């Protein structure tokens, strides 16, 4: 119903923000990854949203990127994982880290997120396998540790996860993080 909000950021109180859209203030819950990238109060902001209607509430969740929203939607489809838990997962780890944990089936990384126990982590790994991140981290060329850092840097610069992953594929295996970012930016500029 409400897919996007564009307006003025008038309040920031983690994990909630308030966006004024032509005189109407929308309270939006956001993951910390989005919260840290918000502009100052009084600045213009654009959030992709997911609207949840329950018997006792109507809730709006906001995301800086389409990938974050897609990951949130995949998470809430899982039995026992509600919007709050999904927001907690996305606050505790970025989409790229989540995708990597799922691809490598690392329950230990998910258990570190507050509110996620061993059983929930195993359920997440099972249910999301093949649905989230399979195409994001099939780099194979840059070393795994550096690839994750380079991917996060490119996403922070405003590139989508898919654009960043494509740029990573062209990098040599032994590239460092700073050189890899420079080379990836050159590849993306073409």
PDB file of C-alpha atoms in Angstrom:
ATOM      1  CA  UNK A   1       0.000   0.000   0.000  1.00  0.00           C
ATOM      2  CA  UNK A   2       2.678   2.528   1.012  1.00  0.00           C
ATOM      3  CA  UNK A   3       5.808   1.632  -0.982  1.00  0.00           C
ATOM      4  CA  UNK A   4       7.958   4.714  -0.546  1.00  0.00           C
ATOM      5  CA  UNK A   5       8.179   7.902   1.488  1.00  0.00           C
ATOM      6  CA  UNK A   6       9.928  11.050   0.347  1.00  0.00           C
ATOM      7  CA  UNK A   7       9.912  14.017   2.668  1.00  0.00           C
ATOM      8  CA  UNK A   8      11.698  15.869   5.434  1.00  0.00           C
ATOM      9  CA  UNK A   9      13.310  14.000   8.301  1.00  0.00           C
ATOM     10  CA  UNK A  10      11.882  15.603  11.454  1.00  0.00           C
ATOM     11  CA  UNK A  11      12.802  13.142  14.224  1.00  0.00           C
ATOM     12  CA  UNK A  12      15.370  10.377  14.800  1.00  0.00           C
ATOM     13  CA  UNK A  13      15.001   8.111  17.826  1.00  0.00           C
ATOM     14  CA  UNK A  14      16.413   4.621  17.122  1.00  0.00           C
ATOM     15  CA  UNK A  15      14.937   2.505  15.677  1.00  0.00           C
ATOM     16  CA  UNK A  16      12.176   4.954  14.755  1.00  0.00           C
ATOM     17  CA  UNK A  17      12.278   8.019  12.561  1.00  0.00           C
ATOM     18  CA  UNK A  18       9.564  10.465  11.579  1.00  0.00           C
ATOM     19  CA  UNK A  19       9.259  11.693   8.014  1.00  0.00           C
ATOM     20  CA  UNK A  20       7.102  14.715   7.195  1.00  0.00           C
ATOM     21  CA  UNK A  21       5.460  14.222   3.813  1.00  0.00           C
ATOM     22  CA  UNK A  22       3.529  17.403   2.955  1.00  0.00           C
ATOM     23  CA  UNK A  23       2.306  17.984   6.497  1.00  0.00           C
ATOM     24  CA  UNK A  24       1.718  14.345   7.479  1.00  0.00           C
ATOM     25  CA  UNK A  25       4.321  12.811   9.827  1.00  0.00           C
ATOM     26  CA  UNK A  26       4.930   9.113   9.260  1.00  0.00           C
ATOM     27  CA  UNK A  27       6.537   7.078  12.045  1.00  0.00           C
ATOM     28  CA  UNK A  28       8.826   4.537  10.417  1.00  0.00           C
ATOM     29  CA  UNK A  29      10.893   1.792  12.046  1.00  0.00           C
ATOM     30  CA  UNK A  30      14.247   1.338  10.308  1.00  0.00           C
ATOM     31  CA  UNK A  31      17.180  -1.051  10.716  1.00  0.00           C
ATOM     32  CA  UNK A  32      20.336   0.501  12.172  1.00  0.00           C
ATOM     33  CA  UNK A  33      22.112   0.173   8.807  1.00  0.00           C
ATOM     34  CA  UNK A  34      19.564   2.600   7.365  1.00  0.00           C
ATOM     35  CA  UNK A  35      19.516   4.744  10.514  1.00  0.00           C
ATOM     36  CA  UNK A  36      23.273   5.406  10.370  1.00  0.00           C
ATOM     37  CA  UNK A  37      23.000   6.574   6.759  1.00  0.00           C
ATOM     38  CA  UNK A  38      20.156   9.037   7.341  1.00  0.00           C
ATOM     39  CA  UNK A  39      20.742  12.733   6.696  1.00  0.00           C
ATOM     40  CA  UNK A  40      20.552  15.388   9.434  1.00  0.00           C
ATOM     41  CA  UNK A  41      17.203  16.552  10.837  1.00  0.00           C
ATOM     42  CA  UNK A  42      15.443  18.946   8.468  1.00  0.00           C
ATOM     43  CA  UNK A  43      17.040  17.329   5.399  1.00  0.00           C
ATOM     44  CA  UNK A  44      15.151  15.548   2.622  1.00  0.00           C
ATOM     45  CA  UNK A  45      15.004  11.766   2.907  1.00  0.00           C
ATOM     46  CA  UNK A  46      13.699   8.927   0.722  1.00  0.00           C
ATOM     47  CA  UNK A  47      12.815   5.550   2.233  1.00  0.00           C
ATOM     48  CA  UNK A  48      11.454   2.423   0.592  1.00  0.00           C
ATOM     49  CA  UNK A  49       8.788   1.016   2.883  1.00  0.00           C
ATOM     50  CA  UNK A  50       6.941  -2.117   3.894  1.00  0.00           C
ATOM     51  CA  UNK A  51       3.486  -1.620   5.413  1.00  0.00           C
ATOM     52  CA  UNK A  52       2.219  -4.153   7.979  1.00  0.00           C
ATOM     53  CA  UNK A  53      -1.435  -4.195   9.033  1.00  0.00           C
ATOM     54  CA  UNK A  54      -2.284  -6.124  12.162  1.00  0.00           C
ATOM     55  CA  UNK A  55      -5.464  -6.366  14.182  1.00  0.00           C
ATOM     56  CA  UNK A  56      -4.089  -3.960  16.785  1.00  0.00           C
ATOM     57  CA  UNK A  57      -1.677  -1.787  14.763  1.00  0.00           C
ATOM     58  CA  UNK A  58      -0.585  -0.442  11.397  1.00  0.00           C
ATOM     59  CA  UNK A  59       3.205  -0.371  11.183  1.00  0.00           C
ATOM     60  CA  UNK A  60       5.569   1.118   8.628  1.00  0.00           C
ATOM     61  CA  UNK A  61       9.118  -0.164   8.126  1.00  0.00           C
ATOM     62  CA  UNK A  62      11.632   1.828   6.083  1.00  0.00           C
ATOM     63  CA  UNK A  63      14.802   0.906   4.195  1.00  0.00           C
ATOM     64  CA  UNK A  64      17.543   2.813   2.399  1.00  0.00           C
ATOM     65  CA  UNK A  65      17.946   0.217  -0.365  1.00  0.00           C
ATOM     66  CA  UNK A  66      15.753  -2.181  -2.295  1.00  0.00           C
ATOM     67  CA  UNK A  67      18.041  -5.032  -1.216  1.00  0.00           C
ATOM     68  CA  UNK A  68      17.368  -4.311   2.472  1.00  0.00           C
ATOM     69  CA  UNK A  69      13.626  -4.292   1.862  1.00  0.00           C
ATOM     70  CA  UNK A  70      13.802  -7.519  -0.154  1.00  0.00           C
ATOM     71  CA  UNK A  71      15.816  -9.207   2.611  1.00  0.00           C
ATOM     72  CA  UNK A  72      13.286  -7.972   5.208  1.00  0.00           C
ATOM     73  CA  UNK A  73      10.422  -9.413   3.156  1.00  0.00           C
ATOM     74  CA  UNK A  74      12.187 -12.764   2.834  1.00  0.00           C
ATOM     75  CA  UNK A  75      12.837 -12.832   6.587  1.00  0.00           C
ATOM     76  CA  UNK A  76       9.226 -12.146   7.622  1.00  0.00           C
ATOM     77  CA  UNK A  77       7.987 -15.007   5.424  1.00  0.00           C
ATOM     78  CA  UNK A  78       9.709 -17.443   7.777  1.00  0.00           C
ATOM     79  CA  UNK A  79       7.538 -18.976  10.489  1.00  0.00           C
ATOM     80  CA  UNK A  80       8.364 -17.470  13.870  1.00  0.00           C
ATOM     81  CA  UNK A  81      10.171 -14.440  12.433  1.00  0.00           C
ATOM     82  CA  UNK A  82       8.162 -11.253  12.704  1.00  0.00           C
ATOM     83  CA  UNK A  83       8.972  -7.732  11.577  1.00  0.00           C
ATOM     84  CA  UNK A  84      10.803  -6.879  14.829  1.00  0.00           C
ATOM     85  CA  UNK A  85      13.060  -9.911  14.568  1.00  0.00           C
ATOM     86  CA  UNK A  86      13.707  -9.214  10.875  1.00  0.00           C
ATOM     87  CA  UNK A  87      14.604  -5.611  11.742  1.00  0.00           C
ATOM     88  CA  UNK A  88      16.935  -6.895  14.451  1.00  0.00           C
ATOM     89  CA  UNK A  89      18.687  -9.205  11.971  1.00  0.00           C
ATOM     90  CA  UNK A  90      19.168  -6.371   9.467  1.00  0.00           C
ATOM     91  CA  UNK A  91      20.386  -4.100  12.270  1.00  0.00           C
ATOM     92  CA  UNK A  92      22.882  -6.689  13.444  1.00  0.00           C
ATOM     93  CA  UNK A  93      24.336  -7.463  10.032  1.00  0.00           C
ATOM     94  CA  UNK A  94      24.171  -5.952   6.564  1.00  0.00           C
ATOM     95  CA  UNK A  95      22.439  -7.630   3.641  1.00  0.00           C
ATOM     96  CA  UNK A  96      25.785  -8.731   2.192  1.00  0.00           C
ATOM     97  CA  UNK A  97      26.846 -10.275   5.521  1.00  0.00           C
ATOM     98  CA  UNK A  98      23.482 -12.009   5.886  1.00  0.00           C
ATOM     99  CA  UNK A  99      23.724 -13.359   2.344  1.00  0.00           C
ATOM    100  CA  UNK A 100      27.246 -14.594   3.009  1.00  0.00           C
ATOM    101  CA  UNK A 101      26.194 -16.292   6.258  1.00  0.00           C
ATOM    102  CA  UNK A 102      23.326 -18.030   4.464  1.00  0.00           C
ATOM    103  CA  UNK A 103      25.450 -19.062   1.481  1.00  0.00           C
ATOM    104  CA  UNK A 104      28.133 -20.503   3.780  1.00  0.00           C
ATOM    105  CA  UNK A 105      25.526 -21.885   6.248  1.00  0.00           C
ATOM    106  CA  UNK A 106      27.146 -20.144   9.248  1.00  0.00           C
ATOM    107  CA  UNK A 107      24.636 -20.266  12.112  1.00  0.00           C
ATOM    108  CA  UNK A 108      27.253 -18.818  14.489  1.00  0.00           C
ATOM    109  CA  UNK A 109      27.139 -15.429  12.749  1.00  0.00           C
ATOM    110  CA  UNK A 110      23.344 -15.258  13.046  1.00  0.00           C
ATOM    111  CA  UNK A 111      23.342 -16.241  16.737  1.00  0.00           C
ATOM    112  CA  UNK A 112      25.412 -13.115  17.482  1.00  0.00           C
ATOM    113  CA  UNK A 113      22.393 -10.971  16.529  1.00  0.00           C
ATOM    114  CA  UNK A 114      20.348 -10.048  19.645  1.00  0.00           C
ATOM    115  CA  UNK A 115      17.094 -12.014  19.776  1.00  0.00           C
ATOM    116  CA  UNK A 116      18.295 -14.825  17.484  1.00  0.00           C
ATOM    117  CA  UNK A 117      18.829 -18.169  19.161  1.00  0.00           C
ATOM    118  CA  UNK A 118      20.328 -21.338  17.762  1.00  0.00           C
ATOM    119  CA  UNK A 119      17.000 -22.783  16.567  1.00  0.00           C
ATOM    120  CA  UNK A 120      15.929 -19.556  14.865  1.00  0.00           C
ATOM    121  CA  UNK A 121      19.349 -19.217  13.219  1.00  0.00           C
ATOM    122  CA  UNK A 122      19.124 -22.774  11.859  1.00  0.00           C
ATOM    123  CA  UNK A 123      15.593 -22.123  10.589  1.00  0.00           C
ATOM    124  CA  UNK A 124      16.795 -18.940   8.855  1.00  0.00           C
ATOM    125  CA  UNK A 125      19.641 -20.814   7.172  1.00  0.00           C
ATOM    126  CA  UNK A 126      17.323 -23.583   6.022  1.00  0.00           C
ATOM    127  CA  UNK A 127      14.495 -21.377   4.755  1.00  0.00           C
ATOM    128  CA  UNK A 128      16.634 -18.701   3.090  1.00  0.00           C
ATOM    129  CA  UNK A 129      19.092 -21.028   1.390  1.00  0.00           C
ATOM    130  CA  UNK A 130      18.933 -20.300  -2.329  1.00  0.00           C
ATOM    131  CA  UNK A 131      16.565 -17.351  -1.832  1.00  0.00           C
ATOM    132  CA  UNK A 132      18.950 -14.747  -0.466  1.00  0.00           C
ATOM    133  CA  UNK A 133      22.484 -14.019  -1.493  1.00  0.00           C
ATOM    134  CA  UNK A 134      23.246 -16.903  -3.804  1.00  0.00           C
ATOM    135  CA  UNK A 135      23.932 -14.485  -6.660  1.00  0.00           C
ATOM    136  CA  UNK A 136      25.485 -11.762  -4.463  1.00  0.00           C
ATOM    137  CA  UNK A 137      28.573 -13.591  -3.359  1.00  0.00           C
ATOM    138  CA  UNK A 138      29.549 -15.780  -6.278  1.00  0.00           C
ATOM    139  CA  UNK A 139      32.613 -13.648  -6.853  1.00  0.00           C
ATOM    140  CA  UNK A 140      35.273 -16.312  -6.798  1.00  0.00           C
ATOM    141  CA  UNK A 141      37.888 -13.847  -8.054  1.00  0.00           C
ATOM    142  CA  UNK A 142      38.686 -11.509  -5.135  1.00  0.00           C
ATOM    143  CA  UNK A 143      39.577 -13.163  -1.837  1.00  0.00           C
ATOM    144  CA  UNK A 144      36.543 -13.730   0.385  1.00  0.00           C
ATOM    145  CA  UNK A 145      37.456 -11.339   3.218  1.00  0.00           C
ATOM    146  CA  UNK A 146      38.403  -8.522   0.869  1.00  0.00           C
ATOM    147  CA  UNK A 147      35.398  -9.160  -1.378  1.00  0.00           C
ATOM    148  CA  UNK A 148      33.000  -8.554   1.511  1.00  0.00           C
ATOM    149  CA  UNK A 149      34.754  -5.305   2.475  1.00  0.00           C
ATOM    150  CA  UNK A 150      34.844  -4.070  -1.122  1.00  0.00           C
ATOM    151  CA  UNK A 151      31.170  -4.981  -1.602  1.00  0.00           C
ATOM    152  CA  UNK A 152      30.162  -3.077   1.548  1.00  0.00           C
ATOM    153  CA  UNK A 153      32.170  -0.016   0.454  1.00  0.00           C
ATOM    154  CA  UNK A 154      30.507   0.037  -2.968  1.00  0.00           C
ATOM    155  CA  UNK A 155      27.039  -0.331  -1.441  1.00  0.00           C
ATOM    156  CA  UNK A 156      27.840   2.511   0.984  1.00  0.00           C
ATOM    157  CA  UNK A 157      28.775   4.641  -2.024  1.00  0.00           C
ATOM    158  CA  UNK A 158      25.291   4.115  -3.455  1.00  0.00           C
ATOM    159  CA  UNK A 159      25.706   1.187  -5.845  1.00  0.00           C
ATOM    160  CA  UNK A 160      23.214  -1.678  -5.685  1.00  0.00           C
ATOM    161  CA  UNK A 161      24.341  -5.076  -4.407  1.00  0.00           C
ATOM    162  CA  UNK A 162      24.049  -6.509  -7.926  1.00  0.00           C
ATOM    163  CA  UNK A 163      26.172  -3.735  -9.476  1.00  0.00           C
ATOM    164  CA  UNK A 164      28.783  -4.176  -6.765  1.00  0.00           C
ATOM    165  CA  UNK A 165      28.827  -7.970  -7.166  1.00  0.00           C
ATOM    166  CA  UNK A 166      29.305  -7.623 -10.932  1.00  0.00           C
ATOM    167  CA  UNK A 167      32.216  -5.230 -10.392  1.00  0.00           C
ATOM    168  CA  UNK A 168      33.789  -7.703  -7.929  1.00  0.00           C
ATOM    169  CA  UNK A 169      33.818 -10.481 -10.515  1.00  0.00           C
ATOM    170  CA  UNK A 170      36.300  -8.553 -12.659  1.00  0.00           C
ATOM    171  CA  UNK A 171      38.851  -8.139  -9.839  1.00  0.00           C
ATOM    172  CA  UNK A 172      41.994 -10.296  -9.511  1.00  0.00           C
ATOM    173  CA  UNK A 173      42.152 -12.784  -6.635  1.00  0.00           C
ATOM    174  CA  UNK A 174      44.988 -11.152  -4.691  1.00  0.00           C
ATOM    175  CA  UNK A 175      43.711  -7.562  -4.746  1.00  0.00           C
ATOM    176  CA  UNK A 176      43.718  -5.495  -1.550  1.00  0.00           C
ATOM    177  CA  UNK A 177      40.660  -3.647  -0.273  1.00  0.00           C
ATOM    178  CA  UNK A 178      41.663  -0.094  -1.285  1.00  0.00           C
ATOM    179  CA  UNK A 179      42.991  -1.161  -4.692  1.00  0.00           C
ATOM    180  CA  UNK A 180      39.921  -3.344  -5.185  1.00  0.00           C
ATOM    181  CA  UNK A 181      37.581  -0.431  -4.478  1.00  0.00           C
ATOM    182  CA  UNK A 182      39.471   1.772  -6.958  1.00  0.00           C
ATOM    183  CA  UNK A 183      39.410  -0.931  -9.641  1.00  0.00           C
ATOM    184  CA  UNK A 184      35.721  -1.675  -9.020  1.00  0.00           C
ATOM    185  CA  UNK A 185      34.844   2.039  -9.279  1.00  0.00           C
ATOM    186  CA  UNK A 186      36.688   2.229 -12.600  1.00  0.00           C
ATOM    187  CA  UNK A 187      34.760  -0.816 -13.839  1.00  0.00           C
ATOM    188  CA  UNK A 188      31.450   0.704 -12.699  1.00  0.00           C
ATOM    189  CA  UNK A 189      32.244   4.032 -14.384  1.00  0.00           C
ATOM    190  CA  UNK A 190      32.376   2.395 -17.838  1.00  0.00           C
TER     191      UNK A 190
END
